[in-house]
């Protein structure tokens, strides 16, 4: 019990509030905001730059999958098309039509694609930048939106230049230098070199770091949670994002008193926990579809370890009763299963603290188990 009270106090200080009620009210606001937030990313650039391929990569979807943005020379995007993230419905990636001819002004283009609908613009190019791309960037900045340049298909450049004896570093540095030169009039422009085939390589991670820095808190979380686990670094980012969300999820939980769950004698907020752990499960790529994709990509089966986790099995089976029993084992391991003593602290309803602290404990233990499993998957897949 002492350690639980310490947890409550720590969570209170994390919330920046001095009372439990204050923290709860604040947490409810944060959760509401998170639930309502939408992140709209616009992907634009010249025809054939790799926009549709990049949209698919951001969504963790293969080009040939159902629901993927059509790619290839004969599959040009003609109107702004929204692609909802497969597991994060509040993240929308927009495949915009290729920026056409030079006599179609940037201003007109912005109007045509309804620029107000987007939080950020990514301008893609697979070759040299055109004056038109620069004009568009200026127009975007004029409209107080963030814009980033993405040089795509660098895998091709690296391969081609290797044949002429250049190292990867030399090729990347030449591309970077040429782009910087072209963009020198545009104040603080960010340039990222990427390959849709190998997101873990080149500058994709840098792009995510910059977007993280530039986006407001709630949108940043949505972005991180929506990305596929393409590296150990992104897995850790996801874990940290969720960790930060634990305290307010617990505060915003049903709180007052026990919520009866079959097989569970201690009080905790089951709906909050289920929703939270299920979003971890998808975001960490532990669902069957993500594992199949990863197995195909790295050419080996990486499921074996996952099946050792009871928690993952019950989440996958969507068996709420089994999940309740599984979670109650966490409480049992802490000696909390047989009902909790009511201790009035901090001048609030004891039931609320108990529900809060058991919810917090179950969220921590559950998220750690899912993180461990996801880490094993990444290690087995040999992703750096
Ligand atoms: N090697 C390599 N090829 C890529 C990459 N990204 C896209 N491609 C290929 O480039 C071609 C054009 O890609 P799309 O994604 O269709 O380009 P787009 O910008 O959507 O084209 P439009 O819709 O016509 O404007 C396709 O054949 C892709 O497979 C990449 O990072 N590396
Ligand atoms: Mg396209």
PDB file of C-alpha atoms in Angstrom, residues 206-361:
ATOM      1  CA  UNK A 206      15.582  12.835 -38.542  1.00  0.00           C
ATOM      2  CA  UNK A 207      12.378  13.903 -40.248  1.00  0.00           C
ATOM      3  CA  UNK A 208      10.369  12.346 -37.424  1.00  0.00           C
ATOM      4  CA  UNK A 209      12.530  14.096 -34.809  1.00  0.00           C
ATOM      5  CA  UNK A 210      11.986  17.475 -36.463  1.00  0.00           C
ATOM      6  CA  UNK A 211       8.245  16.908 -36.851  1.00  0.00           C
ATOM      7  CA  UNK A 212       8.129  15.868 -33.197  1.00  0.00           C
ATOM      8  CA  UNK A 213       9.778  19.133 -32.243  1.00  0.00           C
ATOM      9  CA  UNK A 214       7.557  21.256 -34.467  1.00  0.00           C
ATOM     10  CA  UNK A 215       4.152  19.706 -33.775  1.00  0.00           C
ATOM     11  CA  UNK A 216       2.060  20.543 -30.715  1.00  0.00           C
ATOM     12  CA  UNK A 217       2.003  17.846 -27.993  1.00  0.00           C
ATOM     13  CA  UNK A 218      -1.191  16.045 -28.904  1.00  0.00           C
ATOM     14  CA  UNK A 219      -0.419  15.925 -32.632  1.00  0.00           C
ATOM     15  CA  UNK A 220       3.113  14.761 -31.904  1.00  0.00           C
ATOM     16  CA  UNK A 221       1.768  11.795 -29.919  1.00  0.00           C
ATOM     17  CA  UNK A 222      -0.584  10.852 -32.739  1.00  0.00           C
ATOM     18  CA  UNK A 223       2.318  10.911 -35.204  1.00  0.00           C
ATOM     19  CA  UNK A 224       4.607   8.725 -33.098  1.00  0.00           C
ATOM     20  CA  UNK A 225       1.921   6.195 -32.308  1.00  0.00           C
ATOM     21  CA  UNK A 226       0.949   5.906 -35.963  1.00  0.00           C
ATOM     22  CA  UNK A 227       4.393   5.051 -37.320  1.00  0.00           C
ATOM     23  CA  UNK A 228       5.305   1.445 -37.958  1.00  0.00           C
ATOM     24  CA  UNK A 229       8.104   0.008 -35.831  1.00  0.00           C
ATOM     25  CA  UNK A 230      10.874   0.477 -38.366  1.00  0.00           C
ATOM     26  CA  UNK A 231      13.673   0.797 -35.798  1.00  0.00           C
ATOM     27  CA  UNK A 232      14.470   0.263 -32.115  1.00  0.00           C
ATOM     28  CA  UNK A 233      14.579   4.032 -31.741  1.00  0.00           C
ATOM     29  CA  UNK A 234      10.986   4.470 -32.882  1.00  0.00           C
ATOM     30  CA  UNK A 235       9.884   1.663 -30.557  1.00  0.00           C
ATOM     31  CA  UNK A 236      11.475   3.513 -27.642  1.00  0.00           C
ATOM     32  CA  UNK A 237       9.836   6.759 -28.727  1.00  0.00           C
ATOM     33  CA  UNK A 238       6.477   5.015 -28.779  1.00  0.00           C
ATOM     34  CA  UNK A 239       7.084   3.557 -25.339  1.00  0.00           C
ATOM     35  CA  UNK A 240       8.027   6.966 -23.918  1.00  0.00           C
ATOM     36  CA  UNK A 241       4.959   8.584 -25.455  1.00  0.00           C
ATOM     37  CA  UNK A 242       2.721   5.986 -23.855  1.00  0.00           C
ATOM     38  CA  UNK A 243       4.549   6.211 -20.556  1.00  0.00           C
ATOM     39  CA  UNK A 244       3.756   9.898 -20.418  1.00  0.00           C
ATOM     40  CA  UNK A 245       0.120   9.102 -21.115  1.00  0.00           C
ATOM     41  CA  UNK A 246      -0.174   6.586 -18.264  1.00  0.00           C
ATOM     42  CA  UNK A 247      -0.695   9.019 -15.421  1.00  0.00           C
ATOM     43  CA  UNK A 248      -3.492  10.962 -17.049  1.00  0.00           C
ATOM     44  CA  UNK A 249      -5.172   7.802 -18.313  1.00  0.00           C
ATOM     45  CA  UNK A 250      -5.223   6.560 -14.735  1.00  0.00           C
ATOM     46  CA  UNK A 251      -6.470   9.905 -13.379  1.00  0.00           C
ATOM     47  CA  UNK A 252      -9.136  10.092 -16.046  1.00  0.00           C
ATOM     48  CA  UNK A 253     -10.254   6.557 -15.258  1.00  0.00           C
ATOM     49  CA  UNK A 254     -13.667   5.814 -13.746  1.00  0.00           C
ATOM     50  CA  UNK A 255     -12.034   6.327 -10.377  1.00  0.00           C
ATOM     51  CA  UNK A 256     -14.688   6.376  -7.740  1.00  0.00           C
ATOM     52  CA  UNK A 257     -14.856   2.914  -6.290  1.00  0.00           C
ATOM     53  CA  UNK A 258     -14.569  -0.496  -7.840  1.00  0.00           C
ATOM     54  CA  UNK A 259     -15.779  -1.454 -11.271  1.00  0.00           C
ATOM     55  CA  UNK A 260     -16.898  -5.055 -10.999  1.00  0.00           C
ATOM     56  CA  UNK A 261     -15.064  -7.335 -13.396  1.00  0.00           C
ATOM     57  CA  UNK A 262     -15.584 -11.090 -13.352  1.00  0.00           C
ATOM     58  CA  UNK A 263     -12.650 -12.809 -11.719  1.00  0.00           C
ATOM     59  CA  UNK A 264     -11.149  -9.632 -10.344  1.00  0.00           C
ATOM     60  CA  UNK A 265     -11.584  -8.631  -6.754  1.00  0.00           C
ATOM     61  CA  UNK A 266      -9.530  -5.435  -6.693  1.00  0.00           C
ATOM     62  CA  UNK A 267     -10.826  -2.215  -8.143  1.00  0.00           C
ATOM     63  CA  UNK A 268      -9.466  -0.956 -11.382  1.00  0.00           C
ATOM     64  CA  UNK A 269     -10.845   0.748 -14.424  1.00  0.00           C
ATOM     65  CA  UNK A 270     -11.181  -2.054 -16.904  1.00  0.00           C
ATOM     66  CA  UNK A 271     -12.399  -0.085 -19.969  1.00  0.00           C
ATOM     67  CA  UNK A 272      -9.559   2.426 -19.629  1.00  0.00           C
ATOM     68  CA  UNK A 273      -6.981  -0.345 -19.297  1.00  0.00           C
ATOM     69  CA  UNK A 274      -8.340  -2.369 -22.188  1.00  0.00           C
ATOM     70  CA  UNK A 275      -8.364   0.640 -24.500  1.00  0.00           C
ATOM     71  CA  UNK A 276      -4.888   1.668 -23.428  1.00  0.00           C
ATOM     72  CA  UNK A 277      -3.220  -1.737 -23.745  1.00  0.00           C
ATOM     73  CA  UNK A 278      -4.957  -2.457 -27.039  1.00  0.00           C
ATOM     74  CA  UNK A 279      -3.569   0.749 -28.510  1.00  0.00           C
ATOM     75  CA  UNK A 280      -0.081  -0.273 -27.283  1.00  0.00           C
ATOM     76  CA  UNK A 281      -0.547  -3.667 -28.915  1.00  0.00           C
ATOM     77  CA  UNK A 282      -1.313  -2.132 -32.324  1.00  0.00           C
ATOM     78  CA  UNK A 283       1.173   0.699 -32.077  1.00  0.00           C
ATOM     79  CA  UNK A 284       3.988  -1.738 -31.174  1.00  0.00           C
ATOM     80  CA  UNK A 285       3.088  -3.851 -34.218  1.00  0.00           C
ATOM     81  CA  UNK A 286       2.231  -6.936 -32.169  1.00  0.00           C
ATOM     82  CA  UNK A 287      -0.963  -7.689 -34.100  1.00  0.00           C
ATOM     83  CA  UNK A 288      -1.010 -10.560 -36.570  1.00  0.00           C
ATOM     84  CA  UNK A 289      -1.098  -8.348 -39.671  1.00  0.00           C
ATOM     85  CA  UNK A 290       1.942  -6.318 -38.646  1.00  0.00           C
ATOM     86  CA  UNK A 291       3.873  -9.450 -37.670  1.00  0.00           C
ATOM     87  CA  UNK A 292       3.099 -11.093 -41.017  1.00  0.00           C
ATOM     88  CA  UNK A 293       4.313  -8.001 -42.859  1.00  0.00           C
ATOM     89  CA  UNK A 294       7.482  -7.848 -40.827  1.00  0.00           C
ATOM     90  CA  UNK A 295       8.114 -11.587 -41.246  1.00  0.00           C
ATOM     91  CA  UNK A 296       7.730 -11.206 -45.018  1.00  0.00           C
ATOM     92  CA  UNK A 297      10.011  -8.210 -45.066  1.00  0.00           C
ATOM     93  CA  UNK A 298      12.866  -9.801 -43.158  1.00  0.00           C
ATOM     94  CA  UNK A 299      12.178 -13.265 -44.541  1.00  0.00           C
ATOM     95  CA  UNK A 300      11.838 -15.140 -41.259  1.00  0.00           C
ATOM     96  CA  UNK A 301       9.058 -16.033 -38.888  1.00  0.00           C
ATOM     97  CA  UNK A 302       9.141 -13.847 -35.811  1.00  0.00           C
ATOM     98  CA  UNK A 303       6.020 -14.958 -34.017  1.00  0.00           C
ATOM     99  CA  UNK A 304       7.337 -17.681 -31.735  1.00  0.00           C
ATOM    100  CA  UNK A 305       8.269 -15.406 -28.835  1.00  0.00           C
ATOM    101  CA  UNK A 306       5.059 -13.410 -28.998  1.00  0.00           C
ATOM    102  CA  UNK A 307       3.035 -16.495 -28.270  1.00  0.00           C
ATOM    103  CA  UNK A 308       4.753 -16.884 -24.931  1.00  0.00           C
ATOM    104  CA  UNK A 309       2.961 -13.813 -23.594  1.00  0.00           C
ATOM    105  CA  UNK A 310      -0.465 -14.568 -22.115  1.00  0.00           C
ATOM    106  CA  UNK A 311      -1.304 -10.874 -22.207  1.00  0.00           C
ATOM    107  CA  UNK A 312      -0.744 -10.679 -25.965  1.00  0.00           C
ATOM    108  CA  UNK A 313      -2.746 -13.836 -26.526  1.00  0.00           C
ATOM    109  CA  UNK A 314      -5.788 -12.497 -24.702  1.00  0.00           C
ATOM    110  CA  UNK A 315      -5.612  -9.081 -26.351  1.00  0.00           C
ATOM    111  CA  UNK A 316      -5.336 -10.779 -29.769  1.00  0.00           C
ATOM    112  CA  UNK A 317      -8.306 -13.015 -28.965  1.00  0.00           C
ATOM    113  CA  UNK A 318     -10.284  -9.945 -27.798  1.00  0.00           C
ATOM    114  CA  UNK A 319     -11.350 -11.992 -24.817  1.00  0.00           C
ATOM    115  CA  UNK A 320     -12.288  -9.432 -22.184  1.00  0.00           C
ATOM    116  CA  UNK A 321     -12.979 -11.984 -19.467  1.00  0.00           C
ATOM    117  CA  UNK A 322      -9.564 -13.629 -19.980  1.00  0.00           C
ATOM    118  CA  UNK A 323      -7.912 -10.210 -20.087  1.00  0.00           C
ATOM    119  CA  UNK A 324      -9.488  -9.341 -16.745  1.00  0.00           C
ATOM    120  CA  UNK A 325      -8.142 -12.546 -15.218  1.00  0.00           C
ATOM    121  CA  UNK A 326      -4.714 -11.979 -16.724  1.00  0.00           C
ATOM    122  CA  UNK A 327      -4.550  -8.423 -15.396  1.00  0.00           C
ATOM    123  CA  UNK A 328      -5.689  -9.473 -11.968  1.00  0.00           C
ATOM    124  CA  UNK A 329      -2.619 -11.713 -11.814  1.00  0.00           C
ATOM    125  CA  UNK A 330      -0.535  -8.521 -11.836  1.00  0.00           C
ATOM    126  CA  UNK A 331      -2.339  -7.396  -8.716  1.00  0.00           C
ATOM    127  CA  UNK A 332      -1.936 -10.827  -7.150  1.00  0.00           C
ATOM    128  CA  UNK A 333       1.800 -10.652  -7.756  1.00  0.00           C
ATOM    129  CA  UNK A 334       1.829  -7.412  -5.752  1.00  0.00           C
ATOM    130  CA  UNK A 335      -0.238  -8.954  -2.970  1.00  0.00           C
ATOM    131  CA  UNK A 336      -3.238  -6.768  -3.862  1.00  0.00           C
ATOM    132  CA  UNK A 337      -5.690  -9.274  -5.181  1.00  0.00           C
ATOM    133  CA  UNK A 338      -7.694  -9.989  -2.074  1.00  0.00           C
ATOM    134  CA  UNK A 339      -9.370  -6.592  -1.896  1.00  0.00           C
ATOM    135  CA  UNK A 340      -7.784  -3.368  -0.757  1.00  0.00           C
ATOM    136  CA  UNK A 341      -7.928  -1.633   2.562  1.00  0.00           C
ATOM    137  CA  UNK A 342      -9.609   1.730   2.530  1.00  0.00           C
ATOM    138  CA  UNK A 343      -7.165   4.402   3.626  1.00  0.00           C
ATOM    139  CA  UNK A 344      -8.279   8.003   3.375  1.00  0.00           C
ATOM    140  CA  UNK A 345      -5.386  10.078   2.101  1.00  0.00           C
ATOM    141  CA  UNK A 346      -5.033  13.507   0.628  1.00  0.00           C
ATOM    142  CA  UNK A 347      -8.561  14.273   1.749  1.00  0.00           C
ATOM    143  CA  UNK A 348     -10.278  12.413  -1.046  1.00  0.00           C
ATOM    144  CA  UNK A 349     -12.491   9.410  -1.486  1.00  0.00           C
ATOM    145  CA  UNK A 350     -10.382   6.347  -0.744  1.00  0.00           C
ATOM    146  CA  UNK A 351     -12.083   4.342  -3.473  1.00  0.00           C
ATOM    147  CA  UNK A 352     -10.927   6.831  -6.074  1.00  0.00           C
ATOM    148  CA  UNK A 353      -7.299   6.528  -4.979  1.00  0.00           C
ATOM    149  CA  UNK A 354      -7.515   2.774  -4.923  1.00  0.00           C
ATOM    150  CA  UNK A 355      -9.026   2.566  -8.358  1.00  0.00           C
ATOM    151  CA  UNK A 356      -6.467   5.084  -9.590  1.00  0.00           C
ATOM    152  CA  UNK A 357      -3.473   3.328  -8.106  1.00  0.00           C
ATOM    153  CA  UNK A 358      -4.464  -0.174  -9.183  1.00  0.00           C
ATOM    154  CA  UNK A 359      -5.228   1.157 -12.669  1.00  0.00           C
ATOM    155  CA  UNK A 360      -1.812   2.784 -12.715  1.00  0.00           C
ATOM    156  CA  UNK A 361      -0.110  -0.401 -11.567  1.00  0.00           C
TER     157      UNK A 361
END
